[in-house]
Amino acid sequence: QEFRFADRDEAGDPLLSNDAEEAAWRLRTDGDLRLAPGLALGVGGGASRETIGSEFFQRATPATPFDEDVQFGTDLGLWKGFGYGQLTARALGGRLALTGGLRADATDFLDESVVLSPRASASYDVSERVQASAALGRFTQSPELISLAVQEDGEYVNRGLRWIDVTQVVGGLAVKPRPSLKVSLEGYYKDYADYPVSASDPRLSLANLGGDFGFVGAEPLTSEGVGRAYGVELSAQKKLTSRWYGVGAYTLGWSEFTGADGVYRPSAWDVRHNLSLTGGVRLGPWEVGTRLTVQSGRPFTPFDLEASAEEYALSRRGVRDLDRIGAERTPAYARWDLRVDRRFAIGSRLNGVVYLDVQNVL
């Protein structure tokens, strides 16, 4: 992947520029072994070589959380590797399934070179129509390459970052009133630790920035952030048996993260209500399908009008008021897609389809 970007002020001097290229070469293998009836072992592993070459500059302005310009040129290459083992057992005539596993991830770049992630899950067929399930596990992810490449005085300042850590617990119940209909209710809780936050501003977590303008994470960071995400999801699935089919889901959720100050604030993806309905009908060679998505507003940080006056003269952009991170929300959003298909045969061996797809009818 190549990233080339340049932003200049009214005088033509650079405000933000990045000329970068990221590449990755990956190799993995997976295998399954049946140890005994009802007992299986899954194993796997892999390695990757990841590189980033970057010439980066961002001027310190009223809109940035740092007071001095960030500038570095880097040609970073690092190795990553992983391995896992997973044991699955079935009992009680196949009604009970138990899974336990352990995954190890490693890199030669971070000071914390190796992390272990244990996981376990269980599902139980209460009856022919009811199934209960639960899962508990730890998941880890290394920081982004653009963050690892940041340098000061020729030294990589973010080597001390820890792997982003999330402990997740999920429980649910699925009911099949009919063979073609499945209704599920699931609850989840995710506990984040060691999340990257700005070293210059204790209020600022990368989770509160989302995909904001610029290059998120291209600055000195610390791993002092924590977060939590939790909620419930109700879903239903109607398989195609005669003419009708459909899938629907409603999710009620919360997502909050802290900076180094320990204050929870809504993350950039804290969408409280999310409804998705997809369905269709087949009438001979014709098929009509539709999808409706409705979401409550996403959080955003309002402008600091006084600081924005100075920044606007440079970049024609405003300055976010970081004392009110995520304090306001956009309006609710609705989207409706519609599609009509016409299927036909071409001779005895070929089939064709012509369709009209209208996206976002609203």
CSV table of C-alpha atoms in Angstrom, one decimal:
chain,number,residue,atom,x,y,z
A,1,GLN,CA,0.0,0.0,0.0
A,2,GLU,CA,1.2,3.5,-0.8
A,3,PHE,CA,0.1,6.6,1.0
A,4,ARG,CA,1.0,10.0,-0.5
A,5,PHE,CA,-0.5,13.1,1.0
A,6,ALA,CA,0.4,16.8,1.3
A,7,ASP,CA,-1.5,19.7,2.9
A,8,ARG,CA,-0.3,23.2,2.8
A,9,ASP,CA,-1.2,26.5,4.5
A,10,GLU,CA,-2.2,29.7,2.7
A,11,ALA,CA,1.5,30.7,2.2
A,12,GLY,CA,2.3,27.3,0.6
A,13,ASP,CA,4.3,25.9,3.5
A,14,PRO,CA,3.6,22.3,4.5
A,15,LEU,CA,1.2,21.6,7.3
A,16,LEU,CA,0.9,17.8,7.0
A,17,SER,CA,2.7,15.5,4.6
A,18,ASN,CA,3.3,11.8,4.3
A,19,ASP,CA,5.0,9.7,1.6
A,20,ALA,CA,4.8,6.2,2.8
A,21,GLU,CA,4.7,2.6,1.6
A,22,GLU,CA,3.6,-0.4,3.6
A,23,ALA,CA,4.1,-4.0,2.6
A,24,ALA,CA,3.6,-7.4,4.2
A,25,TRP,CA,4.5,-11.0,3.3
A,26,ARG,CA,2.6,-13.7,5.1
A,27,LEU,CA,2.8,-17.5,5.4
A,28,ARG,CA,0.6,-19.7,7.5
A,29,THR,CA,-0.4,-23.3,7.9
A,30,ASP,CA,-3.4,-24.9,9.7
A,31,GLY,CA,-4.1,-28.5,10.5
A,32,ASP,CA,-6.8,-30.7,12.2
A,33,LEU,CA,-6.2,-34.0,13.8
A,34,ARG,CA,-8.9,-36.4,15.1
A,35,LEU,CA,-7.6,-37.9,18.3
A,36,ALA,CA,-10.6,-40.0,19.2
A,37,PRO,CA,-14.4,-40.1,18.5
A,38,GLY,CA,-15.7,-36.7,19.7
A,39,LEU,CA,-12.2,-35.3,20.3
A,40,ALA,CA,-10.3,-33.1,17.8
A,41,LEU,CA,-7.1,-31.1,17.9
A,42,GLY,CA,-6.5,-28.0,15.7
A,43,VAL,CA,-3.0,-26.5,15.4
A,44,GLY,CA,-1.5,-23.8,13.3
A,45,GLY,CA,1.1,-21.1,13.0
A,46,GLY,CA,2.6,-18.6,10.7
A,47,ALA,CA,5.0,-15.7,10.2
A,48,SER,CA,5.0,-12.4,8.4
A,49,ARG,CA,7.5,-9.8,7.4
A,50,GLU,CA,6.1,-6.3,7.6
A,51,THR,CA,7.8,-3.1,6.4
A,52,ILE,CA,7.0,0.6,6.3
A,53,GLY,CA,9.1,3.4,4.6
A,54,SER,CA,7.9,6.9,5.5
A,55,GLU,CA,8.8,10.5,5.2
A,56,PHE,CA,6.4,12.2,7.6
A,57,PHE,CA,5.9,15.8,8.7
A,58,GLN,CA,3.2,17.4,10.8
A,59,ARG,CA,3.4,21.0,12.0
A,60,ALA,CA,2.4,21.8,15.5
A,61,THR,CA,-0.7,24.0,15.3
A,62,PRO,CA,-3.6,24.8,17.6
A,63,ALA,CA,-5.3,21.7,16.1
A,64,THR,CA,-2.6,19.2,17.2
A,65,PRO,CA,-2.2,17.7,20.7
A,66,PHE,CA,1.6,18.2,20.6
A,67,ASP,CA,3.6,21.5,20.9
A,68,GLU,CA,6.5,20.7,18.6
A,69,ASP,CA,6.5,19.6,15.0
A,70,VAL,CA,6.5,15.8,14.3
A,71,GLN,CA,9.0,14.9,11.6
A,72,PHE,CA,10.8,11.7,10.9
A,73,GLY,CA,12.0,9.5,8.0
A,74,THR,CA,12.1,5.8,8.6
A,75,ASP,CA,12.6,2.5,6.9
A,76,LEU,CA,11.3,0.0,9.4
A,77,GLY,CA,11.1,-3.8,9.0
A,78,LEU,CA,9.9,-6.2,11.6
A,79,TRP,CA,9.0,-9.9,12.0
A,80,LYS,CA,5.8,-11.3,13.5
A,81,GLY,CA,4.8,-14.8,14.2
A,82,PHE,CA,2.0,-16.8,15.8
A,83,GLY,CA,1.1,-20.3,16.8
A,84,TYR,CA,-2.0,-21.9,18.3
A,85,GLY,CA,-3.5,-25.1,19.6
A,86,GLN,CA,-7.2,-25.8,20.1
A,87,LEU,CA,-8.9,-28.9,21.5
A,88,THR,CA,-12.6,-29.6,20.8
A,89,ALA,CA,-14.5,-32.3,22.7
A,90,ARG,CA,-18.1,-33.4,22.2
A,91,ALA,CA,-20.1,-35.2,24.9
A,92,LEU,CA,-23.6,-36.2,25.9
A,93,GLY,CA,-24.3,-37.7,22.6
A,94,GLY,CA,-23.0,-34.6,20.8
A,95,ARG,CA,-25.3,-32.2,22.6
A,96,LEU,CA,-22.4,-30.6,24.5
A,97,ALA,CA,-19.4,-29.1,22.7
A,98,LEU,CA,-16.4,-27.8,24.6
A,99,THR,CA,-13.4,-25.9,23.1
A,100,GLY,CA,-10.2,-24.7,24.7
A,101,GLY,CA,-7.2,-23.2,23.1
A,102,LEU,CA,-4.1,-21.1,23.5
A,103,ARG,CA,-2.5,-18.7,21.0
A,104,ALA,CA,0.9,-17.1,21.2
A,105,ASP,CA,1.9,-14.0,19.2
A,106,ALA,CA,5.4,-12.6,18.9
A,107,THR,CA,7.4,-9.8,17.3
A,108,ASP,CA,11.0,-8.8,17.3
A,109,PHE,CA,10.3,-5.1,17.5
A,110,LEU,CA,8.3,-4.3,20.6
A,111,ASP,CA,9.8,-4.5,24.1
A,112,GLU,CA,6.9,-6.8,25.0
A,113,SER,CA,7.9,-9.4,22.5
A,114,VAL,CA,5.6,-12.3,23.3
A,115,VAL,CA,1.9,-12.4,24.4
A,116,LEU,CA,-0.3,-15.4,25.2
A,117,SER,CA,-4.1,-15.5,24.6
A,118,PRO,CA,-6.1,-18.3,26.2
A,119,ARG,CA,-9.7,-18.9,25.0
A,120,ALA,CA,-12.6,-21.3,25.8
A,121,SER,CA,-16.1,-21.8,24.6
A,122,ALA,CA,-19.1,-24.1,25.2
A,123,SER,CA,-22.4,-24.8,23.5
A,124,TYR,CA,-25.2,-27.0,24.8
A,125,ASP,CA,-28.3,-28.3,22.9
A,126,VAL,CA,-31.0,-27.8,25.6
A,127,SER,CA,-33.5,-29.4,23.2
A,128,GLU,CA,-33.9,-30.0,19.5
A,129,ARG,CA,-35.0,-26.3,19.2
A,130,VAL,CA,-33.0,-24.5,21.9
A,131,GLN,CA,-29.2,-24.0,22.1
A,132,ALA,CA,-27.2,-22.1,24.7
A,133,SER,CA,-23.6,-20.9,24.2
A,134,ALA,CA,-20.9,-19.0,26.0
A,135,ALA,CA,-17.3,-18.0,25.3
A,136,LEU,CA,-14.5,-16.3,27.1
A,137,GLY,CA,-11.1,-15.3,25.7
A,138,ARG,CA,-8.3,-12.9,25.4
A,139,PHE,CA,-7.4,-11.3,22.1
A,140,THR,CA,-4.3,-9.2,21.3
A,141,GLN,CA,-3.2,-6.9,18.5
A,142,SER,CA,0.1,-5.1,17.9
A,143,PRO,CA,0.0,-1.3,17.3
A,144,GLU,CA,-0.2,0.0,13.8
A,145,LEU,CA,2.9,0.3,11.7
A,146,ILE,CA,2.6,4.1,11.4
A,147,SER,CA,2.7,4.4,15.2
A,148,LEU,CA,5.8,2.0,15.5
A,149,ALA,CA,7.6,4.0,12.8
A,150,VAL,CA,7.6,7.4,14.7
A,151,GLN,CA,11.1,8.6,15.6
A,152,GLU,CA,12.6,11.3,17.7
A,153,ASP,CA,16.4,12.0,17.3
A,154,GLY,CA,16.7,8.8,15.3
A,155,GLU,CA,15.1,6.6,18.0
A,156,TYR,CA,11.8,4.7,17.7
A,157,VAL,CA,9.8,6.3,20.5
A,158,ASN,CA,6.9,3.8,20.6
A,159,ARG,CA,8.9,0.6,21.0
A,160,GLY,CA,7.6,0.5,24.6
A,161,LEU,CA,4.0,0.2,23.5
A,162,ARG,CA,2.3,-3.0,24.7
A,163,TRP,CA,0.0,-5.2,22.6
A,164,ILE,CA,-3.5,-3.9,22.6
A,165,ASP,CA,-5.4,-6.3,24.9
A,166,VAL,CA,-9.1,-7.2,25.1
A,167,THR,CA,-10.8,-9.8,27.3
A,168,GLN,CA,-14.1,-10.8,25.9
A,169,VAL,CA,-17.1,-12.7,27.3
A,170,VAL,CA,-20.1,-13.6,25.2
A,171,GLY,CA,-23.3,-15.6,26.1
A,172,GLY,CA,-26.3,-16.3,24.1
A,173,LEU,CA,-29.5,-18.4,23.5
A,174,ALA,CA,-30.7,-19.6,20.1
A,175,VAL,CA,-34.3,-20.9,19.4
A,176,LYS,CA,-35.7,-22.6,16.3
A,177,PRO,CA,-39.5,-22.3,16.4
A,178,ARG,CA,-39.5,-23.9,12.9
A,179,PRO,CA,-36.7,-25.5,10.9
A,180,SER,CA,-36.5,-22.5,8.6
A,181,LEU,CA,-36.6,-19.9,11.4
A,182,LYS,CA,-33.9,-19.1,13.9
A,183,VAL,CA,-34.1,-16.4,16.6
A,184,SER,CA,-31.0,-15.6,18.8
A,185,LEU,CA,-30.3,-13.3,21.7
A,186,GLU,CA,-26.7,-12.6,22.6
A,187,GLY,CA,-25.0,-10.4,25.2
A,188,TYR,CA,-21.3,-9.4,25.2
A,189,TYR,CA,-18.8,-7.5,27.3
A,190,LYS,CA,-15.3,-6.5,26.1
A,191,ASP,CA,-12.6,-5.1,28.5
A,192,TYR,CA,-9.8,-3.3,26.7
A,193,ALA,CA,-6.4,-2.7,28.2
A,194,ASP,CA,-3.1,-1.1,27.0
A,195,TYR,CA,-4.8,1.0,24.4
A,196,PRO,CA,-2.6,3.6,22.7
A,197,VAL,CA,-3.2,7.2,23.9
A,198,SER,CA,-1.4,10.5,23.1
A,199,ALA,CA,1.7,11.2,25.1
A,200,SER,CA,1.1,14.9,24.7
A,201,ASP,CA,-2.6,15.1,25.9
A,202,PRO,CA,-3.8,12.8,28.7
A,203,ARG,CA,-7.4,13.1,27.4
A,204,LEU,CA,-6.8,11.7,24.0
A,205,SER,CA,-7.2,8.0,23.1
A,206,LEU,CA,-6.9,6.8,19.5
A,207,ALA,CA,-10.3,5.1,20.0
A,208,ASN,CA,-11.8,8.6,20.3
A,209,LEU,CA,-10.3,9.8,17.1
A,210,GLY,CA,-11.5,7.0,14.8
A,211,GLY,CA,-10.9,7.9,11.1
A,212,ASP,CA,-10.4,11.6,11.7
A,213,PHE,CA,-8.5,13.9,9.3
A,214,GLY,CA,-4.8,13.2,9.1
A,215,PHE,CA,-2.9,10.1,10.1
A,216,VAL,CA,-4.2,8.7,13.4
A,217,GLY,CA,-1.4,7.4,15.6
A,218,ALA,CA,1.6,9.2,14.0
A,219,GLU,CA,2.9,10.7,17.2
A,220,PRO,CA,4.5,9.6,20.5
A,221,LEU,CA,2.1,7.3,22.3
A,222,THR,CA,1.7,5.5,25.6
A,223,SER,CA,-0.3,2.3,26.5
A,224,GLU,CA,-2.2,3.9,29.4
A,225,GLY,CA,-5.7,3.7,27.8
A,226,VAL,CA,-8.4,1.3,28.8
A,227,GLY,CA,-11.9,0.8,27.4
A,228,ARG,CA,-15.1,-1.2,27.5
A,229,ALA,CA,-17.7,-2.2,25.0
A,230,TYR,CA,-20.9,-4.0,26.0
A,231,GLY,CA,-24.4,-4.7,24.7
A,232,VAL,CA,-27.0,-7.1,23.5
A,233,GLU,CA,-28.1,-8.2,20.0
A,234,LEU,CA,-31.4,-9.7,19.0
A,235,SER,CA,-31.4,-11.4,15.5
A,236,ALA,CA,-33.7,-13.5,13.4
A,237,GLN,CA,-33.1,-15.5,10.2
A,238,LYS,CA,-35.7,-16.9,7.9
A,239,LYS,CA,-34.3,-19.3,5.3
A,240,LEU,CA,-35.7,-19.5,1.8
A,241,THR,CA,-38.2,-22.4,1.8
A,242,SER,CA,-40.8,-21.3,-0.7
A,243,ARG,CA,-40.8,-17.6,-1.7
A,244,TRP,CA,-39.7,-15.5,1.3
A,245,TYR,CA,-36.4,-15.1,3.1
A,246,GLY,CA,-35.1,-12.5,5.5
A,247,VAL,CA,-32.5,-11.6,8.1
A,248,GLY,CA,-32.9,-9.0,10.8
A,249,ALA,CA,-30.8,-7.8,13.7
A,250,TYR,CA,-31.1,-5.1,16.4
A,251,THR,CA,-28.1,-4.2,18.5
A,252,LEU,CA,-28.0,-2.0,21.6
A,253,GLY,CA,-24.4,-1.2,22.6
A,254,TRP,CA,-22.0,1.1,24.4
A,255,SER,CA,-18.3,1.7,23.6
A,256,GLU,CA,-16.2,3.9,25.9
A,257,PHE,CA,-12.5,4.5,26.2
A,258,THR,CA,-10.2,6.6,28.4
A,259,GLY,CA,-7.0,8.6,27.9
A,260,ALA,CA,-4.2,8.6,30.4
A,261,ASP,CA,-6.5,10.6,32.7
A,262,GLY,CA,-8.8,7.6,33.3
A,263,VAL,CA,-12.0,9.4,32.2
A,264,TYR,CA,-14.4,7.3,30.1
A,265,ARG,CA,-15.6,9.0,26.9
A,266,PRO,CA,-17.6,7.7,24.0
A,267,SER,CA,-15.4,6.1,21.3
A,268,ALA,CA,-15.7,7.1,17.7
A,269,TRP,CA,-17.8,4.0,16.9
A,270,ASP,CA,-20.2,4.3,19.9
A,271,VAL,CA,-23.4,3.8,17.9
A,272,ARG,CA,-26.1,3.1,20.6
A,273,HIS,CA,-28.8,1.7,18.3
A,274,ASN,CA,-28.3,-0.3,15.2
A,275,LEU,CA,-31.1,-2.0,13.2
A,276,SER,CA,-30.5,-4.0,10.0
A,277,LEU,CA,-33.2,-5.7,8.0
A,278,THR,CA,-32.6,-7.7,4.8
A,279,GLY,CA,-35.2,-9.7,2.9
A,280,GLY,CA,-36.6,-10.7,-0.4
A,281,VAL,CA,-39.2,-12.6,-2.3
A,282,ARG,CA,-38.8,-14.9,-5.4
A,283,LEU,CA,-41.6,-14.9,-8.0
A,284,GLY,CA,-40.6,-17.5,-10.6
A,285,PRO,CA,-37.6,-16.1,-12.5
A,286,TRP,CA,-37.9,-12.7,-10.7
A,287,GLU,CA,-36.5,-11.8,-7.3
A,288,VAL,CA,-36.9,-8.6,-5.4
A,289,GLY,CA,-34.6,-7.9,-2.5
A,290,THR,CA,-34.2,-5.0,-0.1
A,291,ARG,CA,-32.1,-3.9,2.8
A,292,LEU,CA,-32.9,-1.3,5.5
A,293,THR,CA,-30.3,0.1,7.9
A,294,VAL,CA,-31.1,2.5,10.7
A,295,GLN,CA,-28.5,3.8,13.1
A,296,SER,CA,-28.5,6.3,15.9
A,297,GLY,CA,-26.1,9.2,15.7
A,298,ARG,CA,-22.3,8.8,16.1
A,299,PRO,CA,-20.5,10.9,18.7
A,300,PHE,CA,-18.3,13.8,17.6
A,301,THR,CA,-16.2,16.4,19.3
A,302,PRO,CA,-17.5,20.0,18.8
A,303,PHE,CA,-15.2,22.8,17.8
A,304,ASP,CA,-13.4,25.2,20.1
A,305,LEU,CA,-14.3,28.4,18.4
A,306,GLU,CA,-11.6,30.6,20.0
A,307,ALA,CA,-8.8,28.2,19.1
A,308,SER,CA,-10.4,27.5,15.7
A,309,ALA,CA,-10.0,31.2,14.7
A,310,GLU,CA,-6.2,30.9,14.8
A,311,GLU,CA,-6.1,27.5,13.1
A,312,TYR,CA,-8.5,28.5,10.3
A,313,ALA,CA,-6.1,31.2,9.2
A,314,LEU,CA,-3.5,28.4,8.6
A,315,SER,CA,-5.4,25.4,7.3
A,316,ARG,CA,-9.0,26.4,6.8
A,317,ARG,CA,-10.0,23.8,9.4
A,318,GLY,CA,-11.3,24.0,13.0
A,319,VAL,CA,-9.9,22.9,16.3
A,320,ARG,CA,-11.8,20.2,18.3
A,321,ASP,CA,-12.6,21.1,21.9
A,322,LEU,CA,-10.9,18.2,23.7
A,323,ASP,CA,-12.6,19.0,27.0
A,324,ARG,CA,-15.8,17.8,25.2
A,325,ILE,CA,-14.6,14.7,23.4
A,326,GLY,CA,-17.6,12.8,22.0
A,327,ALA,CA,-20.0,15.2,23.7
A,328,GLU,CA,-22.3,15.7,20.7
A,329,ARG,CA,-23.9,13.3,18.2
A,330,THR,CA,-24.8,13.4,14.6
A,331,PRO,CA,-28.4,12.9,13.6
A,332,ALA,CA,-29.8,9.4,13.2
A,333,TYR,CA,-29.1,7.7,9.8
A,334,ALA,CA,-31.3,5.6,7.7
A,335,ARG,CA,-30.4,3.8,4.4
A,336,TRP,CA,-32.7,1.8,2.1
A,337,ASP,CA,-31.3,-0.3,-0.8
A,338,LEU,CA,-33.5,-2.1,-3.4
A,339,ARG,CA,-32.6,-4.7,-6.0
A,340,VAL,CA,-34.6,-6.5,-8.7
A,341,ASP,CA,-33.2,-9.6,-10.4
A,342,ARG,CA,-34.4,-11.5,-13.5
A,343,ARG,CA,-32.9,-14.9,-14.1
A,344,PHE,CA,-33.0,-16.8,-17.3
A,345,ALA,CA,-31.5,-19.9,-19.1
A,346,ILE,CA,-29.3,-19.7,-22.1
A,347,GLY,CA,-29.6,-23.0,-23.8
A,348,SER,CA,-29.3,-26.1,-21.6
A,349,ARG,CA,-25.9,-25.4,-20.0
A,350,LEU,CA,-25.8,-21.7,-19.2
A,351,ASN,CA,-27.7,-19.4,-16.8
A,352,GLY,CA,-27.8,-15.6,-16.9
A,353,VAL,CA,-29.1,-12.8,-14.7
A,354,VAL,CA,-29.9,-9.2,-15.3
A,355,TYR,CA,-30.5,-6.9,-12.3
A,356,LEU,CA,-31.3,-3.3,-11.3
A,357,ASP,CA,-29.6,-2.2,-8.0
A,358,VAL,CA,-30.6,1.1,-6.5
A,359,GLN,CA,-28.5,2.0,-3.4
A,360,ASN,CA,-29.6,4.4,-0.8
A,361,VAL,CA,-33.1,5.1,-2.2
A,362,LEU,CA,-33.8,7.6,0.6
